[in-house]
CSV table of C-alpha atoms and ligand atoms in Angstrom, one decimal:
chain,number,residue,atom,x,y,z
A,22,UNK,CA,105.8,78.9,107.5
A,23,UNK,CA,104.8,80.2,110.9
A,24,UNK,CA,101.2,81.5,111.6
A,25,UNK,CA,100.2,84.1,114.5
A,26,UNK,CA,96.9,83.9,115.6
A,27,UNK,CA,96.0,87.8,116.8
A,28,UNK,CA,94.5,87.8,120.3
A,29,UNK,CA,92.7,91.0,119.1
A,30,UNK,CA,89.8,89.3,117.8
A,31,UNK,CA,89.8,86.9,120.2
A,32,UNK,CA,87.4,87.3,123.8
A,33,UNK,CA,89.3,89.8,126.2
A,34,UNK,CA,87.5,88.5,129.0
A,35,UNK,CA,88.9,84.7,128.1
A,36,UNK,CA,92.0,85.5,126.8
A,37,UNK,CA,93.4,82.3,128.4
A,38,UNK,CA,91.2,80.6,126.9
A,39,UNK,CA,91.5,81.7,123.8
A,40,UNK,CA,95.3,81.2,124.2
A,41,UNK,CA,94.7,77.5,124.2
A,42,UNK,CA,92.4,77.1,121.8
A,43,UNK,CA,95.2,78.5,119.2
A,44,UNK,CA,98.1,76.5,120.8
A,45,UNK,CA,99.0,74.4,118.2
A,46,UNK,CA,100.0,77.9,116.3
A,47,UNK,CA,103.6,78.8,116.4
A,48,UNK,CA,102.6,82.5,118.0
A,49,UNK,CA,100.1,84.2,119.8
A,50,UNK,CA,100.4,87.8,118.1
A,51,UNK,CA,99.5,90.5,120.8
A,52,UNK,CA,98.9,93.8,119.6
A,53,UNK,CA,99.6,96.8,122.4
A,54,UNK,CA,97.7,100.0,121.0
A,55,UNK,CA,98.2,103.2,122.6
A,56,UNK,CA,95.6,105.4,121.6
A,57,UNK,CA,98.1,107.8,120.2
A,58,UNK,CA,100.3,105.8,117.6
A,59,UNK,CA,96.9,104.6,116.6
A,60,UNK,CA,93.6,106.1,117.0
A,61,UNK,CA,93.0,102.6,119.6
A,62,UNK,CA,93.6,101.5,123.1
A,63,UNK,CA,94.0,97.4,123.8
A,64,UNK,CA,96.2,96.3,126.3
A,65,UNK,CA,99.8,96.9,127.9
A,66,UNK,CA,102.4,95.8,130.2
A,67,UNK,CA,100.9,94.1,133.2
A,68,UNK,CA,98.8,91.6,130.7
A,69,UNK,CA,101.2,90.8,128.5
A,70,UNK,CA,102.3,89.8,132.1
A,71,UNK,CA,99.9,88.2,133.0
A,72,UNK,CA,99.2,86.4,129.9
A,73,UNK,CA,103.3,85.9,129.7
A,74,UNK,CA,102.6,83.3,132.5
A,75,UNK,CA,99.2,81.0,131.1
A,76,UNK,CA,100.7,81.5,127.0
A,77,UNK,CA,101.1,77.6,125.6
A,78,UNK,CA,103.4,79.2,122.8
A,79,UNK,CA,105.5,82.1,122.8
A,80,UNK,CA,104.1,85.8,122.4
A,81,UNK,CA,104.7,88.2,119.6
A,82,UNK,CA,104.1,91.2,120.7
A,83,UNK,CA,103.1,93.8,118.2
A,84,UNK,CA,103.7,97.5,119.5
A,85,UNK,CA,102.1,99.8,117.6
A,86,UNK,CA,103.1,103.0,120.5
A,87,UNK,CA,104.6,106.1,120.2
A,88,UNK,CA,108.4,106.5,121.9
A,89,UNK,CA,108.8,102.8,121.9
A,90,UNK,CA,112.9,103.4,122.3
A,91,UNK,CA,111.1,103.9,126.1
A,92,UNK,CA,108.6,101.6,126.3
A,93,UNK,CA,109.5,98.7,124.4
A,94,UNK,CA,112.7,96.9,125.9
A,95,UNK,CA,110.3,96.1,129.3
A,96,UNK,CA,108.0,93.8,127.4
A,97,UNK,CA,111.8,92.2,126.2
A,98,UNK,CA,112.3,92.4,129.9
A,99,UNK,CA,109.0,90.7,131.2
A,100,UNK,CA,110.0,87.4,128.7
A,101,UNK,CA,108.0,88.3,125.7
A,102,UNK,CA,110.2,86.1,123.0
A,103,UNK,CA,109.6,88.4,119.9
A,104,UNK,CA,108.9,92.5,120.4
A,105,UNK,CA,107.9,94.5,117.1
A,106,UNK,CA,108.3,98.4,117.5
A,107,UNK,CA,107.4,100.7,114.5
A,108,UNK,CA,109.8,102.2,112.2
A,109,UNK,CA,108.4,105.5,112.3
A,110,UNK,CA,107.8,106.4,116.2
A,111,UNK,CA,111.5,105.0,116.8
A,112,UNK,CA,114.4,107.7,117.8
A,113,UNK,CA,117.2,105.4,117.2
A,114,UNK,CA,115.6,101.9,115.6
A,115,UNK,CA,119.2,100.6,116.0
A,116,UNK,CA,119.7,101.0,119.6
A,117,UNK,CA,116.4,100.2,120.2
A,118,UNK,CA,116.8,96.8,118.0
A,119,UNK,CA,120.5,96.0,119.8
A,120,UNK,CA,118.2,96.5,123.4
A,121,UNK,CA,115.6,94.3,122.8
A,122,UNK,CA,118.0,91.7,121.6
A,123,UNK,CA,120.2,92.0,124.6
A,124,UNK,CA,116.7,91.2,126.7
A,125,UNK,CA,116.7,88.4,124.9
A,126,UNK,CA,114.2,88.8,122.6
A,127,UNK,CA,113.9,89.0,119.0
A,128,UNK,CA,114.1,91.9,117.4
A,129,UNK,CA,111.3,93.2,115.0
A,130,UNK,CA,110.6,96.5,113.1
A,131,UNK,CA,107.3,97.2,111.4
A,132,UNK,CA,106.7,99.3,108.5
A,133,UNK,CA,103.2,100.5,108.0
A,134,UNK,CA,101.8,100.6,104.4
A,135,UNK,CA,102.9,104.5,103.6
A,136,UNK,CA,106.2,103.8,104.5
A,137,UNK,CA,109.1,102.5,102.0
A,138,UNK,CA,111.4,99.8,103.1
A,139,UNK,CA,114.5,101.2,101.1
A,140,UNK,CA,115.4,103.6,104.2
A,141,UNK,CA,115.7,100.6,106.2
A,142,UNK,CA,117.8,97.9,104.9
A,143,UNK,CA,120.9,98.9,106.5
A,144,UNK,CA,119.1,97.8,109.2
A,145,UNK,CA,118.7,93.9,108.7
A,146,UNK,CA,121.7,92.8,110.3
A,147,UNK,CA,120.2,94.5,113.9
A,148,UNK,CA,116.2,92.5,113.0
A,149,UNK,CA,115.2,88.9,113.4
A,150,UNK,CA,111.9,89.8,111.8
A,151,UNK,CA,110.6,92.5,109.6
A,152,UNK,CA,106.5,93.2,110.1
A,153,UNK,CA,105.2,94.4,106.7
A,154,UNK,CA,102.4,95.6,107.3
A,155,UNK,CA,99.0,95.0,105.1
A,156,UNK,CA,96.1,96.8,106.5
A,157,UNK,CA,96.7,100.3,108.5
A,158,UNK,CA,97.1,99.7,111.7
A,159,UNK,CA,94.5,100.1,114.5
A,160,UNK,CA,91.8,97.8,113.7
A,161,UNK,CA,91.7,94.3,113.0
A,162,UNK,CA,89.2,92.9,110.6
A,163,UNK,CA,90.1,95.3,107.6
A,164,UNK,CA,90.6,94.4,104.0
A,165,UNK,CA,94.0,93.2,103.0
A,166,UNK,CA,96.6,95.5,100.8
A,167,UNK,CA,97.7,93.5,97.9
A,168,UNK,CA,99.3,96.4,97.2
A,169,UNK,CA,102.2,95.5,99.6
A,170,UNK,CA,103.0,92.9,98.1
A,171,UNK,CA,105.8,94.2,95.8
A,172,UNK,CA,107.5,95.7,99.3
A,173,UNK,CA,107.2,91.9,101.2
A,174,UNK,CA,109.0,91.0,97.7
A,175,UNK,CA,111.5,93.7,97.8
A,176,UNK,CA,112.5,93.3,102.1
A,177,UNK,CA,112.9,89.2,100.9
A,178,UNK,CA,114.9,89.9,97.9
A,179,UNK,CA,117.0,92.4,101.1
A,180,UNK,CA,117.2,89.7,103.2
A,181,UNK,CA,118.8,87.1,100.1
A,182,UNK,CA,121.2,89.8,99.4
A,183,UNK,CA,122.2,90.1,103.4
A,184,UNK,CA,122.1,86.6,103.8
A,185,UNK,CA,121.0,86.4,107.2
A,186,UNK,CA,117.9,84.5,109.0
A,187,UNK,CA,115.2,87.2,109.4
A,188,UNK,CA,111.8,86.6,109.0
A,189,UNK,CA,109.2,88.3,107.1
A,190,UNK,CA,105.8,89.0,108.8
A,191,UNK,CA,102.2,90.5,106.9
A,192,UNK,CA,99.8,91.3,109.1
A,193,UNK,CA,96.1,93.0,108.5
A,194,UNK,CA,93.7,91.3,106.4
A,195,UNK,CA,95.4,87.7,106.6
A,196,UNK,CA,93.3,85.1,105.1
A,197,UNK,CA,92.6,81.3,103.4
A,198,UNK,CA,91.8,84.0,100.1
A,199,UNK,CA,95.0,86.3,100.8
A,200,UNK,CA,97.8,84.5,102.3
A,201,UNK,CA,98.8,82.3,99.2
A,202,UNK,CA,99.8,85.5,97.5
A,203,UNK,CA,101.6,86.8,100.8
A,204,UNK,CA,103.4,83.2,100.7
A,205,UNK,CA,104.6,83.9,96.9
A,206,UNK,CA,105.8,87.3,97.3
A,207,UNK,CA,108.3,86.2,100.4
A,208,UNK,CA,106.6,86.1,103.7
A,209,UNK,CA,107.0,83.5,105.8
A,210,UNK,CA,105.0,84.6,109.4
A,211,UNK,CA,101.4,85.3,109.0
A,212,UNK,CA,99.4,87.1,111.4
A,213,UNK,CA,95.6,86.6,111.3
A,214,UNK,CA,92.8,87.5,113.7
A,215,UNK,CA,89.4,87.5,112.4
A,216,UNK,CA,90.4,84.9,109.7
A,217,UNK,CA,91.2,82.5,113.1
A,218,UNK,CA,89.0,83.4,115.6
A,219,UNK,CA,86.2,84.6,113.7
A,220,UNK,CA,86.3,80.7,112.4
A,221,UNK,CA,84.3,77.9,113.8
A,222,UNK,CA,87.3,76.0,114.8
A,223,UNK,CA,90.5,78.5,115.6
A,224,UNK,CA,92.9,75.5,115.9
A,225,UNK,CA,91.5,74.2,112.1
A,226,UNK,CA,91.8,77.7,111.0
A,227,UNK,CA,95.5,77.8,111.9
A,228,UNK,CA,96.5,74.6,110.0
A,229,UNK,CA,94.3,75.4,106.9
A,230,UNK,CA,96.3,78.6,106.9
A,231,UNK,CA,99.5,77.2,107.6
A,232,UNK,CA,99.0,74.2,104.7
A,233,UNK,CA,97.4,76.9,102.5
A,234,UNK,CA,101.3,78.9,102.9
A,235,UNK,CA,103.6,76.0,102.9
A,236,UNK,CA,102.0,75.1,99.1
A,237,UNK,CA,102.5,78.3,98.1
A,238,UNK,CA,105.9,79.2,99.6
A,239,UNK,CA,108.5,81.5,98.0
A,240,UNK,CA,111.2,79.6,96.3
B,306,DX5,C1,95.9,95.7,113.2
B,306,DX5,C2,96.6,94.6,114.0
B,306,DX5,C3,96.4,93.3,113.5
B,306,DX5,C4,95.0,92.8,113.6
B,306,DX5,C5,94.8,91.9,112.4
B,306,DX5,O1,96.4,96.9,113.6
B,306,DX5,O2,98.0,94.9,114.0
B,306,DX5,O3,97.3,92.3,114.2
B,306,DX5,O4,94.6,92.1,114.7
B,306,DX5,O5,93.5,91.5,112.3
B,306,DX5,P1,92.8,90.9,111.0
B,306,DX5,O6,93.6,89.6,110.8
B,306,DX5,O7,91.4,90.6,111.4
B,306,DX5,O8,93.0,91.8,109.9
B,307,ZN,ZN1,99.3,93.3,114.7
């Protein structure tokens, strides 16, 4: 049971800072809007850099950017240790998988909450993670989708049949009153922004939430 604090809620002007205050998480989730993908602009490239060099924990790196078969494999590149593109602005999710992997990082493909997973399975064997996604992305700090659920139970009962080790990520609306169900339907890497940094004590946050998913862990 993994958590990933998301840096979007945290203070852009302290993002080390607010790196370390979450460092006993397992991931710092970064989430790279484009302002076309998604109707918002965060960050790119140079800090995810930058932040690359300060991070106490590895960087999952949420990309939620159109033609990512171009733009994605350079945050592999730059050392970012997990890259998530999105199913639906991908040309070729399976070269584009293959790439990032051959950068070294692991591969992850998102799925936002219109879109059905059955399309994808044949691509398991090419992903180390699968991003289900349970807000719309864009924004953090929206109300979680229990109606994703059934899908994080459907890419876990996938990823039985195929037998490999790939993760299963929610993110959007991630908290101490949703993630138990999130934990029971098959996820196992929980992103949360607002539920961490919008708390008193980010570091307490993260191991309420991570205690709160290991009780209530998919068997
Ligand atoms: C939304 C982002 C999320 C966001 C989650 O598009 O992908 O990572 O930061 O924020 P919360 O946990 O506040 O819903
Ligand atoms: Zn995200």
């Amino acid at each position: 049971m993994q958590i990933s604090p998301s840096i979007l809620s945290a203070d852009f002007a302290n993002l080390q800072s607010e790196l370390d205050a979450i460092s006993n998480a397992d991931w710092a989730h970064v989430d790279v809007m484009d302002n076309h993908f998604v109707p918002n602009l965060t960050l790119g490239l140079p800090i995810v850099e930058s932040l690359l060099k300060v991070s106490p924990i590895p960087l999952d790196c949420h990309l939620m950017i159109e033609d990512p078969d171009r733009w994605a494999p350079a945050y592999a590149e730059a050392g970012a240790q997990s890259v998530t593109f999105h199913v639906e602005a991908a040309r070729d999710p399976r070269t584009l998988a293959r790439t990032l992997r051959a950068a070294g990082a692991r591969a992850s493909m998102a799925i936002k909450p219109g879109t059905p997973w059955a399309p994808y399975e044949e691509l398991l064997p090419e992903l180390d993670m699968v991003l289900v996604m349970t807000v719309e992305p864009g924004f953090g700090g929206q109300s979680f989708m229990a109606d994703q659920m059934p899908k994080v139970a459907q890419v876990r009962e996938a990823v039985r049949r195929h037998g490999g080790e790939v993760w299963i990520q929610v993110d959007g609306g991630v908290s101490a009153k949703t993630i138990e169900q999130c934990a029971e339907a098959g996820a196992d890497v929980f992103v949360a922004g607002s539920a961490v940094y919008g708390a008193e004590s980010a570091a307490a946050a993260v191991d309420e939430l991570r205690s709160l998913a290991a009780a209530h862990a998919h068997s």
